């Protein structure tokens, strides 16, 4: 690895398994009887929206608004911390040790490490704290209050990740980019060295063709709590 540079890591599917926002939404919706009833009644709408790519985000937005209705920003932060302890705690089985070891190596080498994710900032920051990621920059989607709940404001997803990197003052190309998803092709193309984490076999050829070069493939093993300490 280079001794200096910038390394950008996706969060979901790269550092922690699963769709954090979707699972956080479900967790929020089961925190109270009234929310649970509303979630049950509206679940056919959620499922229909999230099944289609053009309306996928609308489904997430609707779930998030219902789940956060009546929560202050402090309440939302507390809820995110509680969920993060379940989703990314040492016994969760969701931590991706090989990628986390690589992140630690970048930090040890003096690189600037950025976690860039479409996950909303309160949740992304709570997950990074739970994982024990200190000394990293977090670029995440932001939320705003709307009619008593929280909804997405600025996205940090797909090509907007690259925009957010520029807005934060980071020069392109970055030295390294890590992701598991074809949605991050713009980010992988904006890196000198692209790393695809546990890729779906259907996606790797598409990603390599889109980036114009052969990407490194990084495979994760079962989580070892002693193997990913910074």
Short mmCIF file of C-alpha atoms in Angstrom, two decimals:
data_model
loop_
_atom_site.label_atom_id
_atom_site.label_comp_id
_atom_site.label_asym_id
_atom_site.label_seq_id
_atom_site.Cartn_x
_atom_site.Cartn_y
_atom_site.Cartn_z
CA UNK A 1 0.00 0.00 0.00
CA UNK A 2 1.05 3.57 -0.56
CA UNK A 3 2.29 5.34 2.56
CA UNK A 4 0.11 8.36 1.89
CA UNK A 5 -3.19 8.79 0.08
CA UNK A 6 -6.93 8.59 0.46
CA UNK A 7 -8.86 5.33 0.89
CA UNK A 8 -12.66 5.41 0.61
CA UNK A 9 -14.79 2.58 2.01
CA UNK A 10 -18.47 1.89 1.48
CA UNK A 11 -20.26 0.79 4.67
CA UNK A 12 -23.02 -1.76 3.96
CA UNK A 13 -21.71 -4.96 2.43
CA UNK A 14 -18.15 -3.71 2.78
CA UNK A 15 -17.51 -3.11 6.48
CA UNK A 16 -20.76 -4.47 7.94
CA UNK A 17 -23.12 -7.05 6.46
CA UNK A 18 -26.69 -6.27 5.47
CA UNK A 19 -28.72 -3.22 4.51
CA UNK A 20 -28.35 -1.05 7.62
CA UNK A 21 -31.01 1.50 6.72
CA UNK A 22 -33.63 -1.09 5.81
CA UNK A 23 -33.02 -3.04 9.01
CA UNK A 24 -32.97 0.16 11.08
CA UNK A 25 -36.32 1.15 9.57
CA UNK A 26 -37.82 -2.23 10.47
CA UNK A 27 -36.39 -1.99 13.99
CA UNK A 28 -37.89 1.49 14.46
CA UNK A 29 -41.27 0.33 13.23
CA UNK A 30 -41.42 -2.38 15.90
CA UNK A 31 -40.57 -0.10 18.83
CA UNK A 32 -44.17 0.80 19.65
CA UNK A 33 -47.59 -0.73 19.18
CA UNK A 34 -48.97 2.18 17.17
CA UNK A 35 -45.98 2.21 14.80
CA UNK A 36 -46.16 -1.55 14.46
CA UNK A 37 -49.83 -1.39 13.45
CA UNK A 38 -49.18 1.38 10.91
CA UNK A 39 -46.22 -0.56 9.51
CA UNK A 40 -48.35 -3.70 9.15
CA UNK A 41 -51.13 -1.84 7.36
CA UNK A 42 -48.75 -0.05 4.99
CA UNK A 43 -46.32 -2.93 4.36
CA UNK A 44 -47.89 -3.82 0.97
CA UNK A 45 -47.13 -0.26 -0.15
CA UNK A 46 -43.54 -0.44 1.20
CA UNK A 47 -42.93 -3.75 -0.51
CA UNK A 48 -44.33 -2.58 -3.84
CA UNK A 49 -42.27 0.62 -3.80
CA UNK A 50 -39.01 -1.07 -2.79
CA UNK A 51 -39.42 -3.84 -5.35
CA UNK A 52 -38.93 -1.35 -8.21
CA UNK A 53 -35.68 0.54 -8.71
CA UNK A 54 -37.33 3.90 -9.65
CA UNK A 55 -39.41 3.92 -6.43
CA UNK A 56 -36.99 2.06 -4.15
CA UNK A 57 -35.88 5.20 -2.31
CA UNK A 58 -39.49 6.38 -1.90
CA UNK A 59 -40.23 3.18 0.00
CA UNK A 60 -37.27 3.76 2.32
CA UNK A 61 -38.33 7.37 2.82
CA UNK A 62 -41.86 6.39 3.75
CA UNK A 63 -40.66 3.77 6.23
CA UNK A 64 -38.16 6.16 7.78
CA UNK A 65 -40.75 8.91 8.22
CA UNK A 66 -43.17 6.57 10.02
CA UNK A 67 -40.39 5.07 12.12
CA UNK A 68 -39.03 8.45 13.21
CA UNK A 69 -42.33 10.29 13.63
CA UNK A 70 -42.25 12.16 16.92
CA UNK A 71 -38.51 11.65 17.50
CA UNK A 72 -36.25 14.62 18.14
CA UNK A 73 -32.73 14.67 16.73
CA UNK A 74 -31.42 13.54 20.12
CA UNK A 75 -34.00 10.73 20.22
CA UNK A 76 -32.94 9.65 16.74
CA UNK A 77 -29.26 9.61 17.76
CA UNK A 78 -30.09 7.49 20.81
CA UNK A 79 -32.13 5.07 18.70
CA UNK A 80 -29.29 4.81 16.18
CA UNK A 81 -26.83 3.96 18.97
CA UNK A 82 -29.16 1.25 20.33
CA UNK A 83 -29.61 -0.28 16.89
CA UNK A 84 -25.89 -0.08 16.08
CA UNK A 85 -25.08 -2.10 19.21
CA UNK A 86 -27.35 -4.87 17.91
CA UNK A 87 -26.41 -4.65 14.25
CA UNK A 88 -22.64 -4.14 14.51
CA UNK A 89 -21.77 -5.31 17.99
CA UNK A 90 -19.05 -7.94 18.56
CA UNK A 91 -21.62 -10.74 18.77
CA UNK A 92 -23.68 -9.64 15.77
CA UNK A 93 -21.79 -11.71 13.21
CA UNK A 94 -22.10 -8.77 10.81
CA UNK A 95 -18.60 -7.31 10.97
CA UNK A 96 -16.45 -7.98 7.91
CA UNK A 97 -13.04 -8.68 9.38
CA UNK A 98 -10.94 -8.81 6.22
CA UNK A 99 -12.08 -5.40 5.04
CA UNK A 100 -11.77 -3.97 8.54
CA UNK A 101 -8.20 -5.27 8.71
CA UNK A 102 -7.48 -3.55 5.39
CA UNK A 103 -8.96 -0.30 6.75
CA UNK A 104 -6.74 -0.57 9.82
CA UNK A 105 -3.71 -1.09 7.58
CA UNK A 106 -4.51 2.12 5.71
CA UNK A 107 -4.70 4.01 8.99
CA UNK A 108 -1.41 2.49 10.14
CA UNK A 109 0.19 3.57 6.85
CA UNK A 110 -0.90 7.16 7.42
CA UNK A 111 -3.60 7.23 4.76
CA UNK A 112 -6.72 9.36 5.08
CA UNK A 113 -9.65 6.97 5.47
CA UNK A 114 -13.20 7.93 4.51
CA UNK A 115 -16.39 5.95 5.02
CA UNK A 116 -18.79 7.11 2.30
CA UNK A 117 -22.29 5.71 2.55
CA UNK A 118 -25.89 6.27 1.60
CA UNK A 119 -26.85 5.38 5.16
CA UNK A 120 -28.17 8.47 7.03
CA UNK A 121 -25.52 10.27 9.07
CA UNK A 122 -26.86 9.53 12.58
CA UNK A 123 -26.93 5.82 11.82
CA UNK A 124 -23.65 5.78 9.87
CA UNK A 125 -21.79 7.55 12.68
CA UNK A 126 -23.32 5.26 15.32
CA UNK A 127 -22.26 2.18 13.34
CA UNK A 128 -18.72 3.47 12.89
CA UNK A 129 -18.45 4.18 16.61
CA UNK A 130 -19.79 0.74 17.42
CA UNK A 131 -17.29 -0.91 15.08
CA UNK A 132 -14.52 1.11 16.72
CA UNK A 133 -13.51 3.17 13.70
CA UNK A 134 -11.62 6.12 15.10
CA UNK A 135 -9.71 8.60 12.99
CA UNK A 136 -11.93 8.18 9.93
CA UNK A 137 -14.03 10.73 8.07
CA UNK A 138 -17.71 9.86 7.60
CA UNK A 139 -19.56 11.11 4.53
CA UNK A 140 -23.20 10.08 4.71
CA UNK A 141 -26.67 11.03 3.58
CA UNK A 142 -28.30 13.74 5.64
CA UNK A 143 -31.83 13.97 7.03
CA UNK A 144 -34.28 16.80 7.59
CA UNK A 145 -37.37 17.10 9.71
CA UNK A 146 -40.67 16.98 7.83
CA UNK A 147 -44.13 17.05 9.40
CA UNK A 148 -42.97 15.40 12.60
CA UNK A 149 -40.69 12.75 11.12
CA UNK A 150 -37.28 12.56 9.43
CA UNK A 151 -36.75 12.15 5.68
CA UNK A 152 -33.65 12.14 3.44
CA UNK A 153 -32.18 15.49 2.49
CA UNK A 154 -28.79 15.23 0.74
CA UNK A 155 -27.98 11.80 -0.64
CA UNK A 156 -24.56 10.17 -0.61
CA UNK A 157 -25.24 7.37 -3.04
CA UNK A 158 -23.92 6.27 -6.46
CA UNK A 159 -22.55 9.27 -8.37
CA UNK A 160 -23.40 11.64 -5.50
CA UNK A 161 -20.67 9.97 -3.40
CA UNK A 162 -18.12 11.40 -5.80
CA UNK A 163 -19.81 14.81 -5.57
CA UNK A 164 -19.73 14.67 -1.77
CA UNK A 165 -16.02 13.81 -1.82
CA UNK A 166 -15.34 16.85 -3.97
CA UNK A 167 -17.55 19.06 -1.79
CA UNK A 168 -15.59 17.90 1.27
CA UNK A 169 -12.35 19.05 -0.36
CA UNK A 170 -10.88 15.69 -1.40
CA UNK A 171 -9.08 15.60 -4.74
CA UNK A 172 -9.80 12.97 -7.36
CA UNK A 173 -8.76 10.38 -8.17
CA UNK A 174 -8.47 8.91 -4.70
CA UNK A 175 -5.85 6.23 -4.15
CA UNK A 176 -8.22 3.41 -3.12
CA UNK A 177 -11.95 2.72 -3.20
CA UNK A 178 -13.67 -0.29 -1.62
CA UNK A 179 -17.26 -1.36 -2.31
CA UNK A 180 -19.40 -4.43 -2.89
CA UNK A 181 -22.01 -2.78 -5.10
CA UNK A 182 -22.39 -1.81 -8.78
CA UNK A 183 -24.07 1.37 -7.54
CA UNK A 184 -20.58 2.49 -6.51
CA UNK A 185 -19.13 2.21 -10.01
CA UNK A 186 -18.69 6.03 -10.13
CA UNK A 187 -16.64 5.83 -6.92
CA UNK A 188 -14.60 2.85 -8.14
CA UNK A 189 -13.89 4.69 -11.39
CA UNK A 190 -12.66 7.67 -9.37
CA UNK A 191 -9.92 5.57 -7.69
CA UNK A 192 -6.47 4.54 -8.83
CA UNK A 193 -6.96 1.15 -7.19
CA UNK A 194 -10.46 -0.34 -7.02
CA UNK A 195 -11.32 -3.13 -4.58
CA UNK A 196 -14.57 -5.11 -4.89
CA UNK A 197 -15.62 -6.75 -1.63
CA UNK A 198 -17.35 -10.14 -1.68
CA UNK A 199 -18.90 -9.40 -5.09
CA UNK A 200 -21.90 -11.13 -6.49
CA UNK A 201 -20.54 -13.17 -9.45
CA UNK A 202 -23.11 -11.44 -11.66
CA UNK A 203 -21.64 -8.03 -10.83
CA UNK A 204 -17.87 -8.41 -10.99
CA UNK A 205 -17.61 -8.47 -14.81
CA UNK A 206 -19.93 -5.47 -15.07
CA UNK A 207 -17.87 -3.53 -12.53
CA UNK A 208 -14.58 -4.35 -14.22
CA UNK A 209 -15.90 -3.37 -17.62
CA UNK A 210 -17.29 -0.10 -16.27
CA UNK A 211 -14.08 0.86 -14.47
CA UNK A 212 -11.93 -0.09 -17.44
CA UNK A 213 -9.49 -2.17 -15.43
CA UNK A 214 -9.25 -5.32 -13.39
CA UNK A 215 -10.36 -4.73 -9.82
CA UNK A 216 -8.91 -6.47 -6.82
CA UNK A 217 -11.42 -8.86 -5.25
CA UNK A 218 -11.37 -9.01 -1.45
CA UNK A 219 -13.04 -11.95 0.28
CA UNK A 220 -14.16 -11.85 3.91
CA UNK A 221 -14.05 -14.74 6.34
CA UNK A 222 -16.22 -15.26 9.39
CA UNK A 223 -15.86 -12.41 11.88
CA UNK A 224 -12.96 -12.70 14.30
CA UNK A 225 -13.31 -10.12 17.10
CA UNK A 226 -9.57 -10.19 17.75
CA UNK A 227 -8.67 -9.68 14.13
CA UNK A 228 -10.07 -6.24 13.37
CA UNK A 229 -8.86 -4.01 16.15
CA UNK A 230 -7.44 -0.67 15.06
#
